[in-house]
PDB file of C-alpha atoms in Angstrom:
ATOM      1  CA  ASP A   1       0.007  -0.377  -0.160  1.00  0.00           C
ATOM      2  CA  THR A   2       2.904   2.201  -0.965  1.00  0.00           C
ATOM      3  CA  ALA A   3       1.607   5.861  -1.144  1.00  0.00           C
ATOM      4  CA  VAL A   4       4.110   7.323  -3.524  1.00  0.00           C
ATOM      5  CA  SER A   5       5.968   4.608  -5.684  1.00  0.00           C
ATOM      6  CA  GLN A   6       8.915   5.203  -8.013  1.00  0.00           C
ATOM      7  CA  THR A   7      10.464   2.850 -10.621  1.00  0.00           C
ATOM      8  CA  PRO A   8      13.253   1.700 -10.867  1.00  0.00           C
ATOM      9  CA  LYS A   9      14.975   2.454  -7.691  1.00  0.00           C
ATOM     10  CA  TYR A  10      18.337   1.946  -9.289  1.00  0.00           C
ATOM     11  CA  LEU A  11      19.439   3.222 -12.549  1.00  0.00           C
ATOM     12  CA  VAL A  12      22.861   3.054 -13.879  1.00  0.00           C
ATOM     13  CA  THR A  13      23.501   3.749 -17.895  1.00  0.00           C
ATOM     14  CA  GLN A  14      25.945   5.391 -20.187  1.00  0.00           C
ATOM     15  CA  MET A  15      26.426   9.018 -20.990  1.00  0.00           C
ATOM     16  CA  GLY A  16      24.062  10.054 -24.114  1.00  0.00           C
ATOM     17  CA  ASN A  17      21.676   7.446 -23.455  1.00  0.00           C
ATOM     18  CA  ASP A  18      17.770   8.220 -22.833  1.00  0.00           C
ATOM     19  CA  LYS A  19      16.026   7.048 -19.657  1.00  0.00           C
ATOM     20  CA  SER A  20      12.719   7.321 -18.188  1.00  0.00           C
ATOM     21  CA  ILE A  21      11.668   7.185 -14.629  1.00  0.00           C
ATOM     22  CA  LYS A  22       7.850   6.424 -13.326  1.00  0.00           C
ATOM     23  CA  CYS A  23       6.020   7.719 -10.690  1.00  0.00           C
ATOM     24  CA  GLU A  24       2.646   6.568  -9.370  1.00  0.00           C
ATOM     25  CA  GLN A  25       0.418   7.910  -6.269  1.00  0.00           C
ATOM     26  CA  ASN A  26      -2.374   6.152  -4.907  1.00  0.00           C
ATOM     27  CA  LEU A  27      -3.373   9.048  -2.504  1.00  0.00           C
ATOM     28  CA  GLY A  28      -6.016  10.558  -4.721  1.00  0.00           C
ATOM     29  CA  HIS A  29      -3.942  13.629  -4.775  1.00  0.00           C
ATOM     30  CA  ASP A  30      -4.313  16.472  -7.503  1.00  0.00           C
ATOM     31  CA  THR A  31      -0.710  17.577  -7.527  1.00  0.00           C
ATOM     32  CA  MET A  32       2.560  15.799  -8.459  1.00  0.00           C
ATOM     33  CA  TYR A  33       5.856  17.065  -8.324  1.00  0.00           C
ATOM     34  CA  TRP A  34       9.810  16.267  -9.183  1.00  0.00           C
ATOM     35  CA  TYR A  35      12.672  16.988  -7.349  1.00  0.00           C
ATOM     36  CA  LYS A  36      16.356  16.284  -7.794  1.00  0.00           C
ATOM     37  CA  GLN A  37      18.689  15.864  -4.793  1.00  0.00           C
ATOM     38  CA  ASP A  38      22.524  16.122  -5.792  1.00  0.00           C
ATOM     39  CA  SER A  39      25.574  14.788  -3.812  1.00  0.00           C
ATOM     40  CA  LYS A  40      25.486  17.468  -1.184  1.00  0.00           C
ATOM     41  CA  LYS A  41      21.937  16.175  -0.351  1.00  0.00           C
ATOM     42  CA  PHE A  42      20.340  19.386  -1.556  1.00  0.00           C
ATOM     43  CA  LEU A  43      16.795  18.645  -2.975  1.00  0.00           C
ATOM     44  CA  LYS A  44      15.603  21.188  -5.412  1.00  0.00           C
ATOM     45  CA  ILE A  45      11.931  21.159  -7.332  1.00  0.00           C
ATOM     46  CA  MET A  46      12.075  20.838 -11.081  1.00  0.00           C
ATOM     47  CA  PHE A  47       8.493  20.418 -12.223  1.00  0.00           C
ATOM     48  CA  SER A  48       5.086  20.301 -10.785  1.00  0.00           C
ATOM     49  CA  TYR A  49       1.675  19.255 -12.544  1.00  0.00           C
ATOM     50  CA  ASN A  50      -1.700  19.602 -11.276  1.00  0.00           C
ATOM     51  CA  ASN A  51      -4.294  17.497 -13.006  1.00  0.00           C
ATOM     52  CA  LYS A  52      -2.123  16.647 -15.682  1.00  0.00           C
ATOM     53  CA  GLU A  53      -1.058  20.246 -16.505  1.00  0.00           C
ATOM     54  CA  LEU A  54       2.290  21.507 -16.193  1.00  0.00           C
ATOM     55  CA  ILE A  55       2.358  24.143 -13.209  1.00  0.00           C
ATOM     56  CA  ILE A  56       6.050  24.599 -12.405  1.00  0.00           C
ATOM     57  CA  ASN A  57       9.136  24.395 -14.321  1.00  0.00           C
ATOM     58  CA  GLU A  58      12.255  25.405 -12.486  1.00  0.00           C
ATOM     59  CA  THR A  59      14.700  26.149 -15.369  1.00  0.00           C
ATOM     60  CA  VAL A  60      15.560  22.591 -15.939  1.00  0.00           C
ATOM     61  CA  PRO A  61      17.271  21.678 -19.258  1.00  0.00           C
ATOM     62  CA  ASN A  62      14.773  20.965 -21.997  1.00  0.00           C
ATOM     63  CA  ARG A  63      16.575  17.524 -21.976  1.00  0.00           C
ATOM     64  CA  PHE A  64      13.993  16.625 -19.215  1.00  0.00           C
ATOM     65  CA  SER A  65      10.587  16.178 -20.197  1.00  0.00           C
ATOM     66  CA  PRO A  66       7.619  15.296 -17.828  1.00  0.00           C
ATOM     67  CA  LYS A  67       4.578  13.457 -19.190  1.00  0.00           C
ATOM     68  CA  SER A  68       1.547  12.857 -16.785  1.00  0.00           C
ATOM     69  CA  PRO A  69      -0.918  10.625 -18.477  1.00  0.00           C
ATOM     70  CA  ASP A  70      -3.408  11.005 -15.837  1.00  0.00           C
ATOM     71  CA  LYS A  71      -3.420  12.885 -12.451  1.00  0.00           C
ATOM     72  CA  ALA A  72      -1.898   9.274 -10.566  1.00  0.00           C
ATOM     73  CA  HIS A  73       1.171   9.447 -12.589  1.00  0.00           C
ATOM     74  CA  LEU A  74       3.909  11.730 -13.426  1.00  0.00           C
ATOM     75  CA  ASN A  75       6.955  10.069 -15.562  1.00  0.00           C
ATOM     76  CA  LEU A  76      10.160  11.932 -16.182  1.00  0.00           C
ATOM     77  CA  HIS A  77      12.061  11.156 -19.449  1.00  0.00           C
ATOM     78  CA  ILE A  78      15.470  12.288 -19.735  1.00  0.00           C
ATOM     79  CA  ASN A  79      17.291  12.726 -23.113  1.00  0.00           C
ATOM     80  CA  SER A  80      21.085  12.628 -23.915  1.00  0.00           C
ATOM     81  CA  LEU A  81      22.216  11.801 -20.161  1.00  0.00           C
ATOM     82  CA  GLU A  82      25.083  13.745 -18.850  1.00  0.00           C
ATOM     83  CA  LEU A  83      27.452  13.205 -16.065  1.00  0.00           C
ATOM     84  CA  GLY A  84      25.837  16.030 -14.119  1.00  0.00           C
ATOM     85  CA  ASP A  85      22.623  14.374 -14.252  1.00  0.00           C
ATOM     86  CA  SER A  86      23.695  11.695 -11.692  1.00  0.00           C
ATOM     87  CA  ALA A  87      21.750  12.477  -8.370  1.00  0.00           C
ATOM     88  CA  VAL A  88      18.399  10.923  -6.501  1.00  0.00           C
ATOM     89  CA  TYR A  89      15.204  12.232  -8.207  1.00  0.00           C
ATOM     90  CA  PHE A  90      12.308  12.180  -5.964  1.00  0.00           C
ATOM     91  CA  CYS A  91       8.448  12.164  -6.891  1.00  0.00           C
ATOM     92  CA  ALA A  92       6.209  13.476  -4.520  1.00  0.00           C
ATOM     93  CA  SER A  93       2.584  14.568  -4.318  1.00  0.00           C
ATOM     94  CA  SER A  94       0.173  16.658  -2.406  1.00  0.00           C
ATOM     95  CA  GLN A  95      -3.694  17.387  -2.410  1.00  0.00           C
ATOM     96  CA  MET A  96      -3.807  20.948  -2.720  1.00  0.00           C
ATOM     97  CA  SER A  97      -1.382  23.400  -3.354  1.00  0.00           C
ATOM     98  CA  ASN A  98      -1.498  24.426   0.534  1.00  0.00           C
ATOM     99  CA  GLN A  99      -1.463  20.858   1.785  1.00  0.00           C
ATOM    100  CA  PRO A 100       2.250  18.737   2.588  1.00  0.00           C
ATOM    101  CA  GLN A 101       4.003  17.191   0.094  1.00  0.00           C
ATOM    102  CA  HIS A 102       4.459  13.099   0.357  1.00  0.00           C
ATOM    103  CA  PHE A 103       7.456  11.759  -1.204  1.00  0.00           C
ATOM    104  CA  GLY A 104       8.763   8.469  -2.876  1.00  0.00           C
ATOM    105  CA  ASP A 105      11.801   6.591  -1.975  1.00  0.00           C
ATOM    106  CA  GLY A 106      13.863   8.241  -4.976  1.00  0.00           C
ATOM    107  CA  THR A 107      15.386   6.637  -7.735  1.00  0.00           C
ATOM    108  CA  ARG A 108      19.190   6.814  -7.557  1.00  0.00           C
ATOM    109  CA  LEU A 109      20.513   7.703 -11.152  1.00  0.00           C
ATOM    110  CA  SER A 110      24.168   7.176 -11.833  1.00  0.00           C
ATOM    111  CA  ILE A 111      25.730   8.004 -15.123  1.00  0.00           C
ATOM    112  CA  LEU A 112      29.169   6.220 -16.273  1.00  0.00           C
TER     113      LEU A 112
ATOM    114  CA  GLN B   1      22.548  34.132   0.338  1.00  0.00           C
ATOM    115  CA  LYS B   2      20.251  31.185   0.325  1.00  0.00           C
ATOM    116  CA  GLU B   3      16.534  31.262   0.854  1.00  0.00           C
ATOM    117  CA  VAL B   4      16.982  28.853   3.659  1.00  0.00           C
ATOM    118  CA  GLU B   5      19.832  28.279   5.821  1.00  0.00           C
ATOM    119  CA  GLN B   6      20.120  25.396   8.153  1.00  0.00           C
ATOM    120  CA  ASP B   7      23.284  24.227   9.948  1.00  0.00           C
ATOM    121  CA  PRO B   8      24.526  21.087   8.359  1.00  0.00           C
ATOM    122  CA  GLY B   9      25.604  19.259  11.581  1.00  0.00           C
ATOM    123  CA  PRO B  10      26.417  16.564  11.916  1.00  0.00           C
ATOM    124  CA  LEU B  11      25.020  16.635  15.455  1.00  0.00           C
ATOM    125  CA  SER B  12      25.866  14.071  17.790  1.00  0.00           C
ATOM    126  CA  VAL B  13      23.642  13.567  21.063  1.00  0.00           C
ATOM    127  CA  PRO B  14      23.277  10.832  24.049  1.00  0.00           C
ATOM    128  CA  GLU B  15      20.035   8.974  24.145  1.00  0.00           C
ATOM    129  CA  GLY B  16      17.434  10.670  26.205  1.00  0.00           C
ATOM    130  CA  ALA B  17      18.889  14.466  25.311  1.00  0.00           C
ATOM    131  CA  ILE B  18      16.715  17.140  23.900  1.00  0.00           C
ATOM    132  CA  VAL B  19      17.483  18.047  20.393  1.00  0.00           C
ATOM    133  CA  SER B  20      17.057  21.637  18.710  1.00  0.00           C
ATOM    134  CA  LEU B  21      17.300  21.810  15.100  1.00  0.00           C
ATOM    135  CA  ASN B  22      17.007  25.532  13.283  1.00  0.00           C
ATOM    136  CA  CYS B  23      16.591  27.157  10.144  1.00  0.00           C
ATOM    137  CA  THR B  24      16.409  30.690   8.976  1.00  0.00           C
ATOM    138  CA  TYR B  25      14.868  32.058   5.838  1.00  0.00           C
ATOM    139  CA  SER B  26      14.914  35.448   3.911  1.00  0.00           C
ATOM    140  CA  ASN B  27      11.789  34.874   1.632  1.00  0.00           C
ATOM    141  CA  SER B  28       8.574  36.926   3.344  1.00  0.00           C
ATOM    142  CA  ALA B  29       6.658  35.115   0.707  1.00  0.00           C
ATOM    143  CA  PHE B  30       6.908  31.583   2.741  1.00  0.00           C
ATOM    144  CA  GLN B  31       3.672  30.807   4.060  1.00  0.00           C
ATOM    145  CA  TYR B  32       3.783  26.973   5.184  1.00  0.00           C
ATOM    146  CA  PHE B  33       6.792  25.497   7.279  1.00  0.00           C
ATOM    147  CA  MET B  34       7.459  21.687   7.249  1.00  0.00           C
ATOM    148  CA  TRP B  35       9.934  19.467   8.941  1.00  0.00           C
ATOM    149  CA  TYR B  36      10.897  16.181   7.338  1.00  0.00           C
ATOM    150  CA  ARG B  37      13.013  13.245   8.375  1.00  0.00           C
ATOM    151  CA  GLN B  38      15.081  11.410   5.989  1.00  0.00           C
ATOM    152  CA  TYR B  39      16.780   8.108   6.538  1.00  0.00           C
ATOM    153  CA  SER B  40      19.573   6.801   4.319  1.00  0.00           C
ATOM    154  CA  ARG B  41      18.458   5.668   0.994  1.00  0.00           C
ATOM    155  CA  LYS B  42      14.732   7.016   1.713  1.00  0.00           C
ATOM    156  CA  GLY B  43      12.573   9.358   0.817  1.00  0.00           C
ATOM    157  CA  PRO B  44      11.914  12.636   3.083  1.00  0.00           C
ATOM    158  CA  GLU B  45       9.039  11.735   5.445  1.00  0.00           C
ATOM    159  CA  LEU B  46       6.696  14.230   6.733  1.00  0.00           C
ATOM    160  CA  LEU B  47       7.107  15.024  10.725  1.00  0.00           C
ATOM    161  CA  MET B  48       5.414  18.628  11.239  1.00  0.00           C
ATOM    162  CA  TYR B  49       3.465  20.912   9.009  1.00  0.00           C
ATOM    163  CA  THR B  50       2.554  24.428  10.190  1.00  0.00           C
ATOM    164  CA  TYR B  51       1.478  27.855   8.866  1.00  0.00           C
ATOM    165  CA  SER B  52       1.360  30.210  11.633  1.00  0.00           C
ATOM    166  CA  SER B  53       3.467  31.582  14.187  1.00  0.00           C
ATOM    167  CA  GLY B  54       3.778  29.559  17.469  1.00  0.00           C
ATOM    168  CA  ASN B  55       4.565  26.124  18.648  1.00  0.00           C
ATOM    169  CA  LYS B  56       2.935  22.875  17.523  1.00  0.00           C
ATOM    170  CA  GLU B  57       3.341  19.559  19.522  1.00  0.00           C
ATOM    171  CA  ASP B  58       3.099  16.062  18.408  1.00  0.00           C
ATOM    172  CA  GLY B  59       4.421  13.524  20.734  1.00  0.00           C
ATOM    173  CA  ARG B  60       8.111  13.902  21.365  1.00  0.00           C
ATOM    174  CA  PHE B  61       8.254  16.686  18.531  1.00  0.00           C
ATOM    175  CA  THR B  62       7.576  20.312  18.977  1.00  0.00           C
ATOM    176  CA  ALA B  63       7.712  22.579  15.836  1.00  0.00           C
ATOM    177  CA  GLN B  64       8.250  26.127  16.565  1.00  0.00           C
ATOM    178  CA  VAL B  65       7.745  29.291  13.845  1.00  0.00           C
ATOM    179  CA  ASP B  66       8.876  32.844  14.350  1.00  0.00           C
ATOM    180  CA  LYS B  67       7.723  34.633  11.090  1.00  0.00           C
ATOM    181  CA  SER B  68       8.835  37.961  12.550  1.00  0.00           C
ATOM    182  CA  SER B  69      12.193  36.720  12.937  1.00  0.00           C
ATOM    183  CA  LYS B  70      12.130  34.291   9.813  1.00  0.00           C
ATOM    184  CA  TYR B  71      13.220  31.274  12.378  1.00  0.00           C
ATOM    185  CA  ILE B  72      11.968  27.695  12.582  1.00  0.00           C
ATOM    186  CA  SER B  73      12.868  25.220  15.106  1.00  0.00           C
ATOM    187  CA  LEU B  74      12.282  21.567  15.727  1.00  0.00           C
ATOM    188  CA  PHE B  75      12.959  20.262  19.408  1.00  0.00           C
ATOM    189  CA  ILE B  76      13.085  16.574  19.694  1.00  0.00           C
ATOM    190  CA  ARG B  77      12.353  15.385  23.313  1.00  0.00           C
ATOM    191  CA  ASP B  78      13.555  12.116  24.763  1.00  0.00           C
ATOM    192  CA  SER B  79      15.922  11.610  21.763  1.00  0.00           C
ATOM    193  CA  GLN B  80      16.113   7.700  20.851  1.00  0.00           C
ATOM    194  CA  PRO B  81      18.677   6.023  18.363  1.00  0.00           C
ATOM    195  CA  SER B  82      15.924   5.524  15.961  1.00  0.00           C
ATOM    196  CA  ASP B  83      15.723   9.354  15.416  1.00  0.00           C
ATOM    197  CA  SER B  84      19.290   9.186  14.064  1.00  0.00           C
ATOM    198  CA  ALA B  85      18.520  10.953  10.461  1.00  0.00           C
ATOM    199  CA  THR B  86      19.168  13.812   8.381  1.00  0.00           C
ATOM    200  CA  TYR B  87      16.414  16.277   9.496  1.00  0.00           C
ATOM    201  CA  LEU B  88      15.219  18.909   6.535  1.00  0.00           C
ATOM    202  CA  CYS B  89      13.396  22.155   7.076  1.00  0.00           C
ATOM    203  CA  ALA B  90      11.146  23.159   4.063  1.00  0.00           C
ATOM    204  CA  MET B  91       9.175  26.052   3.180  1.00  0.00           C
ATOM    205  CA  SER B  92       6.459  26.822   0.601  1.00  0.00           C
ATOM    206  CA  GLU B  93       5.067  29.650  -1.079  1.00  0.00           C
ATOM    207  CA  VAL B  94       1.619  28.935  -2.765  1.00  0.00           C
ATOM    208  CA  THR B  95       1.359  29.678  -6.355  1.00  0.00           C
ATOM    209  CA  GLY B  96      -2.122  29.110  -7.818  1.00  0.00           C
ATOM    210  CA  THR B  97      -2.599  25.438  -7.793  1.00  0.00           C
ATOM    211  CA  ALA B  98       0.897  24.123  -6.732  1.00  0.00           C
ATOM    212  CA  SER B  99       3.430  25.266  -3.828  1.00  0.00           C
ATOM    213  CA  LYS B 100       7.105  25.082  -4.321  1.00  0.00           C
ATOM    214  CA  LEU B 101       9.170  23.779  -1.441  1.00  0.00           C
ATOM    215  CA  THR B 102      12.342  25.457  -0.799  1.00  0.00           C
ATOM    216  CA  PHE B 103      14.563  22.918   1.546  1.00  0.00           C
ATOM    217  CA  GLY B 104      17.492  23.389   3.872  1.00  0.00           C
ATOM    218  CA  THR B 105      20.356  21.519   3.284  1.00  0.00           C
ATOM    219  CA  GLY B 106      19.600  19.157   6.005  1.00  0.00           C
ATOM    220  CA  THR B 107      21.125  18.228   9.512  1.00  0.00           C
ATOM    221  CA  ARG B 108      22.284  15.099  10.470  1.00  0.00           C
ATOM    222  CA  LEU B 109      21.752  13.642  13.672  1.00  0.00           C
ATOM    223  CA  GLN B 110      23.174  11.015  15.520  1.00  0.00           C
ATOM    224  CA  VAL B 111      21.569   9.584  18.556  1.00  0.00           C
ATOM    225  CA  THR B 112      24.252   7.381  20.513  1.00  0.00           C
ATOM    226  CA  LEU B 113      23.310   4.750  23.537  1.00  0.00           C
TER     227      LEU B 113
END
């Protein structure tokens, strides 16, 4: 009965490849988010979707493209992976904009 | 200057101690204040959530917000080894249908037996 689940948990790939990370929430929330946590553990927002509509896009390179097929899913596709993309990517969701966000356990992306 | 400043620690305390974790912020638009706990290789777990100045208590945890000084704190009473984790303060300003969380850098806490 995991609330926010991400797949895969670990992703190791070569520079230049394209990869996707999937996120699903079973909380019935309307808003979903992607965050990036760097090697210094600093968490920074990347995107937010509300009911399949892009709401927040925080100056992320356009190699990153989020896609929300329905309000329970928010996937992240990354083209032409670079060394600097190595990080932990967290998905989160909230019921409304003034409600707290609940996080998944992250996807650890390593670029070789 | 970062929008949210948090002492990275690490902080090491004996079991049973009272722990005080603090963050300061510069953005007056922040309306909601949270504390998350993050264990190694896990996602942030919400501990406390508040939107007004003052204290909010939940079991051994007390969150304190002082909007006039732009300062928030988390107190942990009777600390336990299971409290050993990284604690992240987070603040948000609401823009329409989404809120953007701005995190502190996290404080690593170690509670020793």
